[in-house]
């Protein structure tokens, strides 16, 4: 059975969730963390909802079997498809994340949501927009192939400019006021996204990223349940992957430099 200083488990289909992990670590540096990348099955955002549910449950079980005290679904796509199923399956806190549409809607104008095709098409996300009465204000774009570009190290400024030029061409001269980073992978190119939008659609585009709210919610839940591991010593961060062992050094480096 997990104790209060057992690790907090994070999972994603690849490296994207490391952005959420690092945010949580900065908020709670005394905690221990275990990150699992299901690289063999990446990306989740291009798969069917049934496939995502099956893969997410299997990934969560890897963490559960390692004795984590909580699981953070560090993937918007996996959250939308499977968080309820995971909460029913595991007797521990399961922290979800969703695109930060709610705070973004406080701006005056249009909000662009960049996410995976699966995220913007799933029922959970559509119901979120309905609850927020976001119709007509939010522009959803499923960014097919962008996760692969980031995973493969092909997300330089020129390549991203070409990608977004094609993907956002339908906007024409639409004026945007905010962008929601709706996939944890995209957090690693947040500055480039903002730079491109500022040059083409915004005067100074506000950026909203759900990783901050997820980290705060994690701390709130652990505190409420008396499960915070507090102390002066920095916690340990361990990485696992279903891919090749060589990825682990890449993840460690990314965590340390993000």
PDB file of C-alpha atoms in Angstrom:
ATOM      1  CA  UNK A   1       0.000   0.000   0.000  1.00  0.00           C
ATOM      2  CA  UNK A   2       1.250   3.476  -0.869  1.00  0.00           C
ATOM      3  CA  UNK A   3       2.294   5.840   1.917  1.00  0.00           C
ATOM      4  CA  UNK A   4       2.422   9.650   1.849  1.00  0.00           C
ATOM      5  CA  UNK A   5       5.905   9.687   0.324  1.00  0.00           C
ATOM      6  CA  UNK A   6       5.203   7.070  -2.328  1.00  0.00           C
ATOM      7  CA  UNK A   7       5.688   8.534  -5.812  1.00  0.00           C
ATOM      8  CA  UNK A   8       3.049  10.366  -7.806  1.00  0.00           C
ATOM      9  CA  UNK A   9       2.588   8.660 -11.157  1.00  0.00           C
ATOM     10  CA  UNK A  10       2.323  10.545 -14.438  1.00  0.00           C
ATOM     11  CA  UNK A  11       1.714   9.088 -17.868  1.00  0.00           C
ATOM     12  CA  UNK A  12       1.468  10.227 -21.458  1.00  0.00           C
ATOM     13  CA  UNK A  13       1.946   8.621 -24.847  1.00  0.00           C
ATOM     14  CA  UNK A  14       5.361  10.237 -25.145  1.00  0.00           C
ATOM     15  CA  UNK A  15       7.334  13.205 -23.852  1.00  0.00           C
ATOM     16  CA  UNK A  16       4.474  15.731 -23.673  1.00  0.00           C
ATOM     17  CA  UNK A  17       3.469  15.002 -20.092  1.00  0.00           C
ATOM     18  CA  UNK A  18       6.947  15.932 -18.904  1.00  0.00           C
ATOM     19  CA  UNK A  19       5.754  19.554 -19.144  1.00  0.00           C
ATOM     20  CA  UNK A  20       3.058  18.761 -16.545  1.00  0.00           C
ATOM     21  CA  UNK A  21       5.500  16.746 -14.445  1.00  0.00           C
ATOM     22  CA  UNK A  22       7.994  19.622 -14.301  1.00  0.00           C
ATOM     23  CA  UNK A  23       5.239  22.074 -13.349  1.00  0.00           C
ATOM     24  CA  UNK A  24       4.135  19.795 -10.507  1.00  0.00           C
ATOM     25  CA  UNK A  25       7.736  19.284  -9.372  1.00  0.00           C
ATOM     26  CA  UNK A  26       8.290  23.031  -9.162  1.00  0.00           C
ATOM     27  CA  UNK A  27       5.109  23.379  -7.103  1.00  0.00           C
ATOM     28  CA  UNK A  28       5.867  20.373  -4.849  1.00  0.00           C
ATOM     29  CA  UNK A  29       9.629  19.706  -4.939  1.00  0.00           C
ATOM     30  CA  UNK A  30       9.612  17.354  -1.947  1.00  0.00           C
ATOM     31  CA  UNK A  31       7.370  14.819  -3.648  1.00  0.00           C
ATOM     32  CA  UNK A  32       8.676  11.735  -5.437  1.00  0.00           C
ATOM     33  CA  UNK A  33       7.587  11.228  -9.055  1.00  0.00           C
ATOM     34  CA  UNK A  34       7.355   8.345 -11.518  1.00  0.00           C
ATOM     35  CA  UNK A  35       6.757   9.167 -15.189  1.00  0.00           C
ATOM     36  CA  UNK A  36       5.665   6.570 -17.726  1.00  0.00           C
ATOM     37  CA  UNK A  37       5.865   7.213 -21.462  1.00  0.00           C
ATOM     38  CA  UNK A  38       3.887   4.761 -23.606  1.00  0.00           C
ATOM     39  CA  UNK A  39       6.085   5.561 -26.590  1.00  0.00           C
ATOM     40  CA  UNK A  40       5.437   2.205 -28.286  1.00  0.00           C
ATOM     41  CA  UNK A  41       1.807   3.220 -28.796  1.00  0.00           C
ATOM     42  CA  UNK A  42       2.265   6.946 -29.480  1.00  0.00           C
ATOM     43  CA  UNK A  43       0.561   9.108 -30.473  1.00  0.00           C
ATOM     44  CA  UNK A  44      -2.783   8.578 -28.724  1.00  0.00           C
ATOM     45  CA  UNK A  45      -4.277  11.613 -30.450  1.00  0.00           C
ATOM     46  CA  UNK A  46      -4.556   9.837 -33.794  1.00  0.00           C
ATOM     47  CA  UNK A  47      -6.319   6.713 -32.426  1.00  0.00           C
ATOM     48  CA  UNK A  48      -9.956   5.750 -31.883  1.00  0.00           C
ATOM     49  CA  UNK A  49     -11.608   6.363 -28.507  1.00  0.00           C
ATOM     50  CA  UNK A  50     -11.747   2.627 -27.737  1.00  0.00           C
ATOM     51  CA  UNK A  51      -8.032   2.243 -28.466  1.00  0.00           C
ATOM     52  CA  UNK A  52      -7.221   5.246 -26.257  1.00  0.00           C
ATOM     53  CA  UNK A  53      -9.252   3.782 -23.375  1.00  0.00           C
ATOM     54  CA  UNK A  54      -7.465   0.445 -23.607  1.00  0.00           C
ATOM     55  CA  UNK A  55      -4.002   2.000 -23.807  1.00  0.00           C
ATOM     56  CA  UNK A  56      -4.683   4.503 -21.023  1.00  0.00           C
ATOM     57  CA  UNK A  57      -5.883   1.817 -18.635  1.00  0.00           C
ATOM     58  CA  UNK A  58      -2.801  -0.286 -19.370  1.00  0.00           C
ATOM     59  CA  UNK A  59      -0.483   2.692 -18.843  1.00  0.00           C
ATOM     60  CA  UNK A  60      -2.174   3.592 -15.557  1.00  0.00           C
ATOM     61  CA  UNK A  61      -1.798  -0.021 -14.398  1.00  0.00           C
ATOM     62  CA  UNK A  62       1.967   0.160 -14.967  1.00  0.00           C
ATOM     63  CA  UNK A  63       2.074   3.026 -12.472  1.00  0.00           C
ATOM     64  CA  UNK A  64      -0.429   1.436 -10.084  1.00  0.00           C
ATOM     65  CA  UNK A  65       1.626  -1.761  -9.949  1.00  0.00           C
ATOM     66  CA  UNK A  66       4.680   0.327  -8.994  1.00  0.00           C
ATOM     67  CA  UNK A  67       2.869   1.563  -5.872  1.00  0.00           C
ATOM     68  CA  UNK A  68       2.126   5.186  -6.756  1.00  0.00           C
ATOM     69  CA  UNK A  69      -0.134   7.149  -4.403  1.00  0.00           C
ATOM     70  CA  UNK A  70      -1.892   9.091  -7.175  1.00  0.00           C
ATOM     71  CA  UNK A  71      -2.024   9.084 -10.962  1.00  0.00           C
ATOM     72  CA  UNK A  72      -1.927  12.184 -13.141  1.00  0.00           C
ATOM     73  CA  UNK A  73      -3.258  11.675 -16.654  1.00  0.00           C
ATOM     74  CA  UNK A  74      -0.776  14.074 -18.259  1.00  0.00           C
ATOM     75  CA  UNK A  75      -2.517  13.901 -21.617  1.00  0.00           C
ATOM     76  CA  UNK A  76      -5.659  15.769 -22.689  1.00  0.00           C
ATOM     77  CA  UNK A  77      -6.586  13.016 -25.152  1.00  0.00           C
ATOM     78  CA  UNK A  78      -6.354  10.234 -22.556  1.00  0.00           C
ATOM     79  CA  UNK A  79      -8.299  12.320 -20.032  1.00  0.00           C
ATOM     80  CA  UNK A  80     -11.177  12.881 -22.426  1.00  0.00           C
ATOM     81  CA  UNK A  81     -11.430   9.215 -23.317  1.00  0.00           C
ATOM     82  CA  UNK A  82     -10.731   7.347 -20.118  1.00  0.00           C
ATOM     83  CA  UNK A  83     -10.463   9.253 -16.840  1.00  0.00           C
ATOM     84  CA  UNK A  84     -13.796   8.005 -15.472  1.00  0.00           C
ATOM     85  CA  UNK A  85     -12.845   4.410 -16.275  1.00  0.00           C
ATOM     86  CA  UNK A  86      -9.509   4.842 -14.474  1.00  0.00           C
ATOM     87  CA  UNK A  87     -11.190   6.276 -11.381  1.00  0.00           C
ATOM     88  CA  UNK A  88     -13.498   3.262 -11.315  1.00  0.00           C
ATOM     89  CA  UNK A  89     -10.564   0.863 -11.729  1.00  0.00           C
ATOM     90  CA  UNK A  90      -8.002   2.174  -9.222  1.00  0.00           C
ATOM     91  CA  UNK A  91      -8.464   2.946  -5.556  1.00  0.00           C
ATOM     92  CA  UNK A  92      -6.407   6.123  -5.498  1.00  0.00           C
ATOM     93  CA  UNK A  93      -6.721   9.738  -6.676  1.00  0.00           C
ATOM     94  CA  UNK A  94      -6.696  10.110 -10.471  1.00  0.00           C
ATOM     95  CA  UNK A  95      -6.049  13.685 -11.569  1.00  0.00           C
ATOM     96  CA  UNK A  96      -7.357  14.672 -14.984  1.00  0.00           C
ATOM     97  CA  UNK A  97      -6.523  17.563 -17.234  1.00  0.00           C
ATOM     98  CA  UNK A  98      -8.442  19.391 -19.903  1.00  0.00           C
ATOM     99  CA  UNK A  99      -7.727  22.289 -22.256  1.00  0.00           C
ATOM    100  CA  UNK A 100      -7.785  25.597 -20.316  1.00  0.00           C
ATOM    101  CA  UNK A 101     -10.811  26.921 -22.209  1.00  0.00           C
ATOM    102  CA  UNK A 102     -12.600  28.286 -19.136  1.00  0.00           C
ATOM    103  CA  UNK A 103      -9.969  30.896 -18.175  1.00  0.00           C
ATOM    104  CA  UNK A 104      -9.346  31.708 -21.847  1.00  0.00           C
ATOM    105  CA  UNK A 105     -12.992  32.648 -22.358  1.00  0.00           C
ATOM    106  CA  UNK A 106     -12.512  35.618 -20.027  1.00  0.00           C
ATOM    107  CA  UNK A 107     -10.809  37.467 -22.890  1.00  0.00           C
ATOM    108  CA  UNK A 108     -12.929  39.704 -25.096  1.00  0.00           C
ATOM    109  CA  UNK A 109     -12.385  38.128 -28.510  1.00  0.00           C
ATOM    110  CA  UNK A 110     -11.946  34.785 -30.250  1.00  0.00           C
ATOM    111  CA  UNK A 111     -10.069  31.877 -28.659  1.00  0.00           C
ATOM    112  CA  UNK A 112      -8.063  29.369 -30.695  1.00  0.00           C
ATOM    113  CA  UNK A 113      -7.760  25.859 -29.233  1.00  0.00           C
ATOM    114  CA  UNK A 114      -4.873  23.778 -30.581  1.00  0.00           C
ATOM    115  CA  UNK A 115      -5.198  20.106 -29.647  1.00  0.00           C
ATOM    116  CA  UNK A 116      -5.007  16.609 -31.105  1.00  0.00           C
ATOM    117  CA  UNK A 117      -7.745  15.505 -33.511  1.00  0.00           C
ATOM    118  CA  UNK A 118      -8.992  13.026 -30.892  1.00  0.00           C
ATOM    119  CA  UNK A 119      -9.297  15.650 -28.143  1.00  0.00           C
ATOM    120  CA  UNK A 120     -11.386  18.122 -30.151  1.00  0.00           C
ATOM    121  CA  UNK A 121     -13.698  15.370 -31.419  1.00  0.00           C
ATOM    122  CA  UNK A 122     -14.428  13.618 -28.114  1.00  0.00           C
ATOM    123  CA  UNK A 123     -17.716  13.926 -26.243  1.00  0.00           C
ATOM    124  CA  UNK A 124     -16.131  15.092 -22.977  1.00  0.00           C
ATOM    125  CA  UNK A 125     -14.532  18.095 -24.697  1.00  0.00           C
ATOM    126  CA  UNK A 126     -17.682  18.974 -26.606  1.00  0.00           C
ATOM    127  CA  UNK A 127     -19.671  18.896 -23.356  1.00  0.00           C
ATOM    128  CA  UNK A 128     -17.094  21.213 -21.776  1.00  0.00           C
ATOM    129  CA  UNK A 129     -17.710  23.754 -24.536  1.00  0.00           C
ATOM    130  CA  UNK A 130     -21.469  23.399 -24.064  1.00  0.00           C
ATOM    131  CA  UNK A 131     -21.198  23.996 -20.303  1.00  0.00           C
ATOM    132  CA  UNK A 132     -19.103  27.083 -20.931  1.00  0.00           C
ATOM    133  CA  UNK A 133     -21.477  28.372 -23.629  1.00  0.00           C
ATOM    134  CA  UNK A 134     -18.425  28.721 -25.887  1.00  0.00           C
ATOM    135  CA  UNK A 135     -20.229  28.370 -29.210  1.00  0.00           C
ATOM    136  CA  UNK A 136     -19.081  31.015 -31.681  1.00  0.00           C
ATOM    137  CA  UNK A 137     -16.163  32.159 -29.558  1.00  0.00           C
ATOM    138  CA  UNK A 138     -13.882  29.113 -29.679  1.00  0.00           C
ATOM    139  CA  UNK A 139     -12.141  27.920 -32.849  1.00  0.00           C
ATOM    140  CA  UNK A 140     -11.005  24.291 -32.535  1.00  0.00           C
ATOM    141  CA  UNK A 141      -8.099  22.983 -34.585  1.00  0.00           C
ATOM    142  CA  UNK A 142      -7.064  19.325 -34.514  1.00  0.00           C
ATOM    143  CA  UNK A 143      -3.338  19.400 -35.202  1.00  0.00           C
ATOM    144  CA  UNK A 144      -2.726  16.088 -36.918  1.00  0.00           C
ATOM    145  CA  UNK A 145       0.976  15.199 -37.099  1.00  0.00           C
ATOM    146  CA  UNK A 146       2.217  17.894 -34.723  1.00  0.00           C
ATOM    147  CA  UNK A 147       2.923  15.505 -31.845  1.00  0.00           C
ATOM    148  CA  UNK A 148       5.094  13.412 -34.162  1.00  0.00           C
ATOM    149  CA  UNK A 149       7.049  16.505 -35.234  1.00  0.00           C
ATOM    150  CA  UNK A 150       7.791  17.335 -31.594  1.00  0.00           C
ATOM    151  CA  UNK A 151       8.658  13.739 -30.635  1.00  0.00           C
ATOM    152  CA  UNK A 152      11.003  13.408 -33.609  1.00  0.00           C
ATOM    153  CA  UNK A 153      12.779  16.728 -33.047  1.00  0.00           C
ATOM    154  CA  UNK A 154      11.422  18.307 -36.244  1.00  0.00           C
ATOM    155  CA  UNK A 155       9.693  21.245 -34.539  1.00  0.00           C
ATOM    156  CA  UNK A 156      12.091  24.041 -35.488  1.00  0.00           C
ATOM    157  CA  UNK A 157      10.686  27.514 -36.174  1.00  0.00           C
ATOM    158  CA  UNK A 158      10.703  27.210 -39.966  1.00  0.00           C
ATOM    159  CA  UNK A 159       9.011  23.802 -39.949  1.00  0.00           C
ATOM    160  CA  UNK A 160       6.388  24.978 -37.482  1.00  0.00           C
ATOM    161  CA  UNK A 161       5.713  28.127 -39.510  1.00  0.00           C
ATOM    162  CA  UNK A 162       5.054  25.965 -42.571  1.00  0.00           C
ATOM    163  CA  UNK A 163       2.876  23.624 -40.532  1.00  0.00           C
ATOM    164  CA  UNK A 164       0.716  26.371 -39.020  1.00  0.00           C
ATOM    165  CA  UNK A 165       0.529  28.248 -42.305  1.00  0.00           C
ATOM    166  CA  UNK A 166      -1.224  25.250 -43.816  1.00  0.00           C
ATOM    167  CA  UNK A 167      -3.231  24.274 -40.758  1.00  0.00           C
ATOM    168  CA  UNK A 168      -4.542  27.755 -39.970  1.00  0.00           C
ATOM    169  CA  UNK A 169      -5.005  29.019 -43.517  1.00  0.00           C
ATOM    170  CA  UNK A 170      -8.798  28.730 -43.167  1.00  0.00           C
ATOM    171  CA  UNK A 171      -8.728  31.521 -40.553  1.00  0.00           C
ATOM    172  CA  UNK A 172      -7.741  34.026 -43.258  1.00  0.00           C
ATOM    173  CA  UNK A 173      -7.606  37.407 -41.465  1.00  0.00           C
ATOM    174  CA  UNK A 174      -9.522  36.304 -38.346  1.00  0.00           C
ATOM    175  CA  UNK A 175      -8.385  38.265 -35.301  1.00  0.00           C
ATOM    176  CA  UNK A 176      -7.567  36.117 -32.290  1.00  0.00           C
ATOM    177  CA  UNK A 177      -7.076  37.213 -28.706  1.00  0.00           C
ATOM    178  CA  UNK A 178      -6.014  33.979 -27.005  1.00  0.00           C
ATOM    179  CA  UNK A 179      -4.717  30.493 -27.716  1.00  0.00           C
ATOM    180  CA  UNK A 180      -5.263  27.398 -25.595  1.00  0.00           C
ATOM    181  CA  UNK A 181      -2.464  24.835 -25.564  1.00  0.00           C
ATOM    182  CA  UNK A 182      -4.655  21.733 -25.680  1.00  0.00           C
ATOM    183  CA  UNK A 183      -1.954  19.053 -25.799  1.00  0.00           C
ATOM    184  CA  UNK A 184       0.903  18.657 -23.320  1.00  0.00           C
ATOM    185  CA  UNK A 185       3.367  18.172 -26.180  1.00  0.00           C
ATOM    186  CA  UNK A 186       2.600  21.666 -27.443  1.00  0.00           C
ATOM    187  CA  UNK A 187       3.845  23.223 -24.192  1.00  0.00           C
ATOM    188  CA  UNK A 188       7.372  22.623 -25.483  1.00  0.00           C
ATOM    189  CA  UNK A 189       6.743  24.869 -28.492  1.00  0.00           C
ATOM    190  CA  UNK A 190       4.556  27.417 -26.705  1.00  0.00           C
ATOM    191  CA  UNK A 191       6.859  30.361 -27.445  1.00  0.00           C
ATOM    192  CA  UNK A 192       6.993  29.500 -31.145  1.00  0.00           C
ATOM    193  CA  UNK A 193       3.210  29.152 -31.294  1.00  0.00           C
ATOM    194  CA  UNK A 194       2.773  32.567 -29.693  1.00  0.00           C
ATOM    195  CA  UNK A 195       5.389  34.100 -31.987  1.00  0.00           C
ATOM    196  CA  UNK A 196       3.606  32.764 -35.075  1.00  0.00           C
ATOM    197  CA  UNK A 197       0.147  33.865 -33.915  1.00  0.00           C
ATOM    198  CA  UNK A 198       1.400  37.314 -32.894  1.00  0.00           C
ATOM    199  CA  UNK A 199       2.814  37.773 -36.389  1.00  0.00           C
ATOM    200  CA  UNK A 200      -0.317  36.644 -38.183  1.00  0.00           C
ATOM    201  CA  UNK A 201      -3.467  36.798 -36.027  1.00  0.00           C
ATOM    202  CA  UNK A 202      -2.896  38.610 -32.724  1.00  0.00           C
ATOM    203  CA  UNK A 203      -1.366  41.842 -31.484  1.00  0.00           C
ATOM    204  CA  UNK A 204      -0.230  40.081 -28.285  1.00  0.00           C
ATOM    205  CA  UNK A 205      -1.862  36.687 -28.020  1.00  0.00           C
ATOM    206  CA  UNK A 206      -2.602  35.448 -24.495  1.00  0.00           C
ATOM    207  CA  UNK A 207      -1.563  31.822 -23.958  1.00  0.00           C
ATOM    208  CA  UNK A 208      -3.476  29.440 -21.679  1.00  0.00           C
ATOM    209  CA  UNK A 209      -1.992  26.080 -20.711  1.00  0.00           C
ATOM    210  CA  UNK A 210      -3.849  23.517 -18.582  1.00  0.00           C
ATOM    211  CA  UNK A 211      -0.678  22.135 -17.003  1.00  0.00           C
ATOM    212  CA  UNK A 212      -0.680  24.825 -14.323  1.00  0.00           C
ATOM    213  CA  UNK A 213      -4.249  24.122 -13.218  1.00  0.00           C
ATOM    214  CA  UNK A 214      -3.549  20.376 -13.220  1.00  0.00           C
ATOM    215  CA  UNK A 215      -0.536  20.799 -10.925  1.00  0.00           C
ATOM    216  CA  UNK A 216      -2.536  22.997  -8.546  1.00  0.00           C
ATOM    217  CA  UNK A 217      -5.408  20.502  -8.512  1.00  0.00           C
ATOM    218  CA  UNK A 218      -2.975  17.682  -7.746  1.00  0.00           C
ATOM    219  CA  UNK A 219      -1.619  19.559  -4.745  1.00  0.00           C
ATOM    220  CA  UNK A 220      -5.128  20.438  -3.567  1.00  0.00           C
ATOM    221  CA  UNK A 221      -6.305  16.803  -3.715  1.00  0.00           C
ATOM    222  CA  UNK A 222      -3.208  15.454  -1.943  1.00  0.00           C
ATOM    223  CA  UNK A 223      -3.487  18.130   0.751  1.00  0.00           C
ATOM    224  CA  UNK A 224      -7.175  17.451   1.255  1.00  0.00           C
ATOM    225  CA  UNK A 225      -6.481  13.738   1.717  1.00  0.00           C
ATOM    226  CA  UNK A 226      -3.465  14.287   4.011  1.00  0.00           C
ATOM    227  CA  UNK A 227      -1.148  12.766   1.412  1.00  0.00           C
ATOM    228  CA  UNK A 228       1.420  15.522   0.871  1.00  0.00           C
ATOM    229  CA  UNK A 229       5.056  14.494   1.343  1.00  0.00           C
ATOM    230  CA  UNK A 230       6.609  17.634   2.777  1.00  0.00           C
ATOM    231  CA  UNK A 231      10.205  18.305   3.737  1.00  0.00           C
ATOM    232  CA  UNK A 232      13.322  20.233   2.816  1.00  0.00           C
ATOM    233  CA  UNK A 233      14.832  17.450   0.712  1.00  0.00           C
ATOM    234  CA  UNK A 234      14.097  17.370  -3.026  1.00  0.00           C
ATOM    235  CA  UNK A 235      12.165  14.355  -4.170  1.00  0.00           C
ATOM    236  CA  UNK A 236      13.235  11.752  -6.717  1.00  0.00           C
ATOM    237  CA  UNK A 237      12.084  11.710 -10.348  1.00  0.00           C
ATOM    238  CA  UNK A 238      12.158   8.386 -12.199  1.00  0.00           C
ATOM    239  CA  UNK A 239      11.291   7.687 -15.843  1.00  0.00           C
ATOM    240  CA  UNK A 240       9.870   4.556 -17.472  1.00  0.00           C
ATOM    241  CA  UNK A 241       8.943   3.902 -21.095  1.00  0.00           C
ATOM    242  CA  UNK A 242       7.427   1.209 -23.288  1.00  0.00           C
ATOM    243  CA  UNK A 243       9.889   2.352 -25.951  1.00  0.00           C
ATOM    244  CA  UNK A 244      13.656   1.930 -26.135  1.00  0.00           C
ATOM    245  CA  UNK A 245      15.797   2.496 -23.047  1.00  0.00           C
ATOM    246  CA  UNK A 246      17.660   5.220 -24.915  1.00  0.00           C
ATOM    247  CA  UNK A 247      14.637   7.481 -24.550  1.00  0.00           C
ATOM    248  CA  UNK A 248      15.132   7.718 -20.788  1.00  0.00           C
ATOM    249  CA  UNK A 249      18.173   9.970 -21.072  1.00  0.00           C
ATOM    250  CA  UNK A 250      16.247  12.204 -23.481  1.00  0.00           C
ATOM    251  CA  UNK A 251      13.408  12.503 -20.957  1.00  0.00           C
ATOM    252  CA  UNK A 252      15.776  13.312 -18.090  1.00  0.00           C
ATOM    253  CA  UNK A 253      17.463  16.026 -20.153  1.00  0.00           C
ATOM    254  CA  UNK A 254      14.125  17.476 -21.233  1.00  0.00           C
ATOM    255  CA  UNK A 255      12.886  17.532 -17.639  1.00  0.00           C
ATOM    256  CA  UNK A 256      16.021  19.339 -16.486  1.00  0.00           C
ATOM    257  CA  UNK A 257      15.945  21.955 -19.243  1.00  0.00           C
ATOM    258  CA  UNK A 258      12.218  22.729 -19.542  1.00  0.00           C
TER     259      UNK A 258
END
